[in-house]
CSV table of C-alpha atoms and ligand atoms in Angstrom, one decimal:
chain,number,residue,atom,x,y,z
N,1,MET,CA,-18.3,79.6,33.5
N,2,LYS,CA,-14.8,80.9,34.3
N,3,LYS,CA,-12.8,82.2,31.3
N,4,LEU,CA,-9.6,83.1,33.0
N,5,ILE,CA,-7.6,81.4,35.7
N,6,ALA,CA,-5.1,83.7,37.5
N,7,PHE,CA,-2.2,82.5,39.6
N,8,ASP,CA,0.3,83.8,42.1
N,9,LEU,CA,3.8,82.5,41.2
N,10,ASP,CA,6.0,81.7,44.2
N,11,GLY,CA,4.6,79.1,46.4
N,12,THR,CA,1.7,78.5,44.1
N,13,LEU,CA,2.9,77.6,40.5
N,14,ALA,CA,6.6,77.1,41.5
N,15,GLU,CA,8.8,76.9,44.6
N,16,SER,CA,10.2,80.4,45.5
N,17,LYS,CA,12.3,81.7,42.7
N,18,GLN,CA,12.5,78.3,41.0
N,19,PRO,CA,11.3,77.3,37.5
N,20,ILE,CA,7.9,75.6,37.2
N,21,GLN,CA,8.3,71.8,37.1
N,22,PRO,CA,7.5,69.8,33.9
N,23,GLU,CA,4.2,68.4,35.4
N,24,MET,CA,3.0,72.0,36.0
N,25,GLY,CA,4.1,73.0,32.5
N,26,THR,CA,2.0,70.2,31.1
N,27,LEU,CA,-1.0,71.2,33.2
N,28,LEU,CA,-0.7,74.8,32.1
N,29,LYS,CA,-0.6,73.7,28.4
N,30,GLN,CA,-3.8,71.7,29.0
N,31,LEU,CA,-5.4,74.6,30.9
N,32,LEU,CA,-4.6,77.0,28.0
N,33,GLY,CA,-6.7,74.7,25.8
N,34,VAL,CA,-9.8,75.5,27.9
N,35,ALA,CA,-9.2,79.0,29.5
N,36,ALA,CA,-6.9,82.0,29.5
N,37,ILE,CA,-4.2,82.2,32.2
N,38,ALA,CA,-2.7,85.1,34.0
N,39,VAL,CA,0.3,84.9,36.4
N,40,ILE,CA,0.8,87.8,38.9
N,41,SER,CA,3.9,88.3,41.0
N,42,GLY,CA,6.1,91.0,42.5
N,43,GLY,CA,9.1,90.0,40.4
N,44,ASP,CA,10.0,91.7,37.1
N,45,TRP,CA,9.7,90.3,33.6
N,46,PRO,CA,13.2,88.6,33.5
N,47,GLN,CA,12.1,86.6,36.6
N,48,PHE,CA,8.9,85.4,34.8
N,49,GLU,CA,10.9,84.5,31.7
N,50,THR,CA,13.2,82.2,33.6
N,51,GLN,CA,10.6,80.8,36.0
N,52,VAL,CA,7.5,80.4,33.7
N,53,VAL,CA,7.7,81.4,30.1
N,54,ALA,CA,10.8,79.3,29.2
N,55,HIS,CA,9.1,76.2,30.7
N,56,ILE,CA,5.7,76.3,28.9
N,57,PRO,CA,5.7,73.3,26.6
N,58,ALA,CA,5.9,73.8,22.8
N,59,GLY,CA,2.5,73.8,21.1
N,60,SER,CA,0.8,75.7,24.0
N,61,ASP,CA,-1.7,78.5,23.0
N,62,LEU,CA,0.5,81.4,24.2
N,63,SER,CA,-2.0,84.0,22.9
N,64,ARG,CA,-4.1,83.2,26.0
N,65,LEU,CA,-1.3,83.6,28.5
N,66,PHE,CA,-1.0,86.9,30.3
N,67,ILE,CA,2.1,87.7,32.4
N,68,MET,CA,1.8,90.4,35.0
N,69,PRO,CA,5.2,91.4,36.6
N,70,THR,CA,5.6,93.8,39.5
N,71,THR,CA,2.2,93.1,40.9
N,72,GLY,CA,0.3,93.9,37.7
N,73,THR,CA,1.8,97.3,37.1
N,74,LYS,CA,3.1,95.7,33.9
N,75,LEU,CA,1.3,93.4,31.5
N,76,TYR,CA,3.0,91.2,28.8
N,77,ARG,CA,1.4,89.1,26.2
N,78,TYR,CA,2.5,87.0,23.2
N,79,GLU,CA,1.7,88.4,19.8
N,80,ASN,CA,3.3,88.0,16.4
N,81,GLU,CA,5.6,85.3,17.8
N,82,ALA,CA,7.2,87.5,20.5
N,83,TRP,CA,6.4,88.7,24.0
N,84,HIS,CA,5.5,92.4,24.2
N,85,ALA,CA,4.7,94.8,27.0
N,86,VAL,CA,1.1,95.9,26.7
N,87,TYR,CA,1.4,98.5,29.3
N,88,ALA,CA,3.8,99.6,32.1
N,89,ASP,CA,2.7,102.0,34.8
N,90,VAL,CA,6.2,103.3,35.6
N,91,PHE,CA,7.5,106.0,37.9
N,92,ASP,CA,8.6,109.2,36.1
N,93,ALA,CA,12.2,110.6,36.6
N,94,ALA,CA,11.2,113.0,39.4
N,95,GLU,CA,9.3,110.4,41.4
N,96,ARG,CA,12.2,108.0,41.0
N,97,LYS,CA,14.7,110.6,42.3
N,98,THR,CA,12.5,111.4,45.3
N,99,ILE,CA,12.3,107.7,46.2
N,100,ILE,CA,16.0,106.9,45.8
N,101,ASP,CA,17.0,110.0,47.9
N,102,ALA,CA,14.5,109.0,50.6
N,103,LEU,CA,15.8,105.4,50.6
N,104,ASP,CA,19.4,106.7,51.1
N,105,LYS,CA,18.4,109.0,54.0
N,106,ALA,CA,16.0,106.5,55.6
N,107,SER,CA,18.4,103.5,55.5
N,108,ALA,CA,21.1,105.6,57.2
N,109,GLU,CA,18.6,106.9,59.8
N,110,ALA,CA,17.5,103.3,60.5
N,111,GLY,CA,21.1,102.3,61.0
N,112,LEU,CA,21.1,99.8,58.1
N,113,ASN,CA,24.2,100.9,56.3
N,114,ASP,CA,26.8,99.0,58.3
N,115,SER,CA,26.3,95.4,57.3
N,116,ARG,CA,28.2,93.6,54.5
N,117,THR,CA,26.3,93.7,51.2
N,118,TRP,CA,26.3,91.7,48.0
N,119,GLY,CA,25.4,93.7,44.8
N,120,ASP,CA,23.2,96.8,44.5
N,121,LYS,CA,20.8,97.5,47.4
N,122,ILE,CA,18.3,99.5,45.3
N,123,GLU,CA,16.7,97.9,42.2
N,124,ASP,CA,14.5,100.1,39.9
N,125,ARG,CA,11.8,97.9,38.4
N,126,GLY,CA,10.2,100.8,36.6
N,127,SER,CA,6.9,100.7,38.5
N,128,GLN,CA,8.4,99.4,41.7
N,129,ILE,CA,11.6,100.3,43.5
N,130,THR,CA,12.9,97.6,45.8
N,131,TYR,CA,15.4,98.0,48.6
N,132,SER,CA,17.3,94.8,49.5
N,133,GLY,CA,19.0,95.2,52.9
N,134,LEU,CA,22.0,93.0,52.0
N,135,GLY,CA,22.1,93.7,48.2
N,136,GLN,CA,20.4,91.7,45.5
N,137,GLU,CA,23.0,88.9,45.2
N,138,ALA,CA,23.2,88.1,49.0
N,139,PRO,CA,23.3,84.4,49.8
N,140,LEU,CA,20.2,82.8,51.2
N,141,ASP,CA,21.6,82.1,54.7
N,142,ALA,CA,22.7,85.7,55.2
N,143,LYS,CA,19.3,86.9,54.0
N,144,LYS,CA,17.4,84.6,56.3
N,145,ALA,CA,19.5,85.7,59.3
N,146,TRP,CA,19.4,89.4,58.6
N,147,ASP,CA,15.9,90.4,59.8
N,148,PRO,CA,13.9,87.3,60.9
N,149,ASP,CA,11.6,89.3,63.1
N,150,PHE,CA,11.0,92.1,60.5
N,151,ALA,CA,12.3,94.7,63.0
N,152,LYS,CA,14.8,96.3,60.7
N,153,ARG,CA,12.4,96.6,57.8
N,154,LYS,CA,9.5,97.8,59.9
N,155,LYS,CA,11.8,100.6,61.2
N,156,LEU,CA,12.8,101.5,57.7
N,157,GLN,CA,9.2,101.3,56.5
N,158,ALA,CA,8.0,103.7,59.3
N,159,ILE,CA,10.7,106.3,58.4
N,160,LEU,CA,10.0,106.0,54.6
N,161,GLN,CA,6.3,106.3,55.1
N,162,THR,CA,6.8,109.8,56.7
N,163,MET,CA,9.2,110.8,53.9
N,164,LEU,CA,6.9,109.4,51.1
N,165,PRO,CA,3.4,109.8,52.5
N,166,ASP,CA,1.7,109.4,49.0
N,167,LEU,CA,3.4,106.1,48.2
N,168,SER,CA,2.9,102.6,49.4
N,169,ILE,CA,5.8,101.0,51.3
N,170,ASN,CA,5.6,97.2,51.8
N,171,VAL,CA,7.8,94.8,53.6
N,172,GLY,CA,8.4,91.7,51.4
N,173,GLY,CA,10.8,88.7,50.9
N,174,SER,CA,13.4,88.2,53.6
N,175,THR,CA,15.4,91.5,53.3
N,176,SER,CA,13.3,93.7,51.0
N,177,VAL,CA,11.0,96.7,51.1
N,178,ASP,CA,9.0,97.5,48.0
N,179,ILE,CA,7.9,101.0,47.1
N,180,THR,CA,5.0,101.5,44.6
N,181,ARG,CA,2.2,103.9,44.0
N,182,ARG,CA,-0.7,103.5,46.4
N,183,GLY,CA,-3.2,100.9,45.9
N,184,ILE,CA,-1.0,98.5,43.9
N,185,ASP,CA,-1.8,94.9,45.0
N,186,LYS,CA,-3.1,91.8,43.2
N,187,ALA,CA,-6.7,93.1,43.2
N,188,TYR,CA,-5.4,96.1,41.3
N,189,ALA,CA,-3.7,93.7,38.9
N,190,ILE,CA,-7.0,91.8,38.3
N,191,ARG,CA,-9.0,95.0,37.8
N,192,ARG,CA,-6.4,96.3,35.3
N,193,LEU,CA,-6.3,93.0,33.4
N,194,SER,CA,-10.0,92.9,33.2
N,195,GLU,CA,-10.1,96.5,31.7
N,196,VAL,CA,-7.4,95.7,29.2
N,197,ILE,CA,-8.4,92.3,27.9
N,198,GLY,CA,-12.2,92.6,28.4
N,199,ILE,CA,-12.8,89.6,30.6
N,200,ALA,CA,-15.0,90.5,33.5
N,201,ALA,CA,-13.6,89.9,37.0
N,202,GLN,CA,-16.5,87.5,37.8
N,203,ASP,CA,-15.4,85.3,34.9
N,204,MET,CA,-12.0,84.9,36.6
N,205,LEU,CA,-10.8,82.5,39.3
N,206,PHE,CA,-7.6,83.2,41.3
N,207,LEU,CA,-5.3,80.7,43.1
N,208,GLY,CA,-2.6,81.8,45.6
N,209,ASP,CA,-0.8,80.5,48.7
N,210,ALA,CA,-1.0,83.7,50.7
N,211,MET,CA,-4.7,84.1,50.9
N,212,TYR,CA,-4.8,85.0,54.7
N,213,PRO,CA,-5.2,88.6,56.0
N,214,GLY,CA,-1.9,90.4,55.4
N,215,GLY,CA,-0.8,87.9,52.7
N,216,ASN,CA,-0.1,89.3,49.3
N,217,ASP,CA,-2.9,87.2,47.7
N,218,TYR,CA,-5.5,88.3,50.2
N,219,PRO,CA,-6.5,91.6,48.4
N,220,VAL,CA,-8.0,89.6,45.5
N,221,LYS,CA,-10.3,87.6,47.8
N,222,ALA,CA,-11.1,90.7,49.8
N,223,ALA,CA,-12.2,92.4,46.5
N,224,GLY,CA,-14.8,89.7,46.1
N,225,ILE,CA,-13.1,87.8,43.2
N,226,ASP,CA,-13.6,84.0,43.4
N,227,SER,CA,-10.4,82.7,44.9
N,228,ILE,CA,-8.9,79.4,46.1
N,229,ALA,CA,-6.2,79.3,48.8
N,230,VAL,CA,-3.7,76.6,48.0
N,231,ARG,CA,-1.2,75.2,50.5
N,232,ASP,CA,1.6,74.6,48.1
N,233,VAL,CA,2.5,73.7,44.5
N,234,ALA,CA,1.3,70.1,44.8
N,235,GLU,CA,-2.2,71.4,45.8
N,236,THR,CA,-2.2,73.8,42.9
N,237,ARG,CA,-1.6,70.8,40.6
N,238,SER,CA,-4.7,69.0,42.0
N,239,VAL,CA,-6.9,72.1,41.7
N,240,VAL,CA,-5.7,72.8,38.2
N,241,SER,CA,-6.5,69.2,37.2
N,242,ALA,CA,-10.0,69.6,38.6
N,243,ILE,CA,-10.5,73.0,36.7
N,244,ILE,CA,-9.4,71.4,33.4
N,245,ALA,CA,-11.8,68.5,33.9
N,246,CYS,CA,-14.7,70.9,34.6
N,247,LEU,CA,-14.0,73.3,31.8
N,248,LYS,CA,-13.2,70.9,28.9
W,1,LIG,MG1,3.0,83.2,46.9
C-alpha cells in the first residue's frame, strides 16, 4: 500500500510556472485524506508558494504535505500553523564565490555577454545557482528565441564543467543552466525525503511528465521507485482520481 504520492510540478500538477487549477486543488485535498503528498521541482520556495501552497483548499491536512524546492535540496513542511524549512543543503560562502566567478569567466568565454538582458543573470537559490542567459525577467518570446537548439548553453556547460569539475552543471528551462552539488536529482530528493520522514521509498509512488531518458523525472524511475509517466496535467488528474479511489 502506498503511503506517499510524489509529484513533479511543471507539466504534471500545473502548466509551466502557472498556479494549480481549482480541480487539481480539490483532488490534492482528497488525496491528503488518504496519503501524504510530496511535490519536487527545481524552483525555489517562493515559486511553490504561488503555484501550489496558496491554492490548496482550506481544510486540507497540510501536516501531510511535503514541499521540496530546488530538486529536493530543501524540504518544507507545515507545523504549528506555519511553513518551515526542515533542512536546506546550501552552498557555503567559498563554494558560492567559486561558482559565481566561474560563471562570469565562462559566460564571457562562451560569448554570451553581448545580448540585451532583463534583470539579474545569476540567481542564488542557496543550494542551486542558476544562470539565465537573458536575465530572470526576460519576456517569454525572447527566451524561446535565444537558444532553441541548446548550442549556447551546451557551450557554456562544457566550459563550466572544466572549471567546476566537482559540481553538476545542467541545462534547464529555455535560457538557464543550473549548478548544484553532484548527484542532485529527483531520485536524491526521494531518498532524502524517505530518510527525514521515515516513509520507505517502496511505499512511495511518483508521477512526472519527463520520465524519458534525459528527462528530469527519469532518475526516480531509474532508481527503481514506482513511477507513472503522465502526458500532461489532465492525465495527472485522471491518475490521482484513480489513486484516491484505490486508497480510500
Ligand atoms: Mg515537468
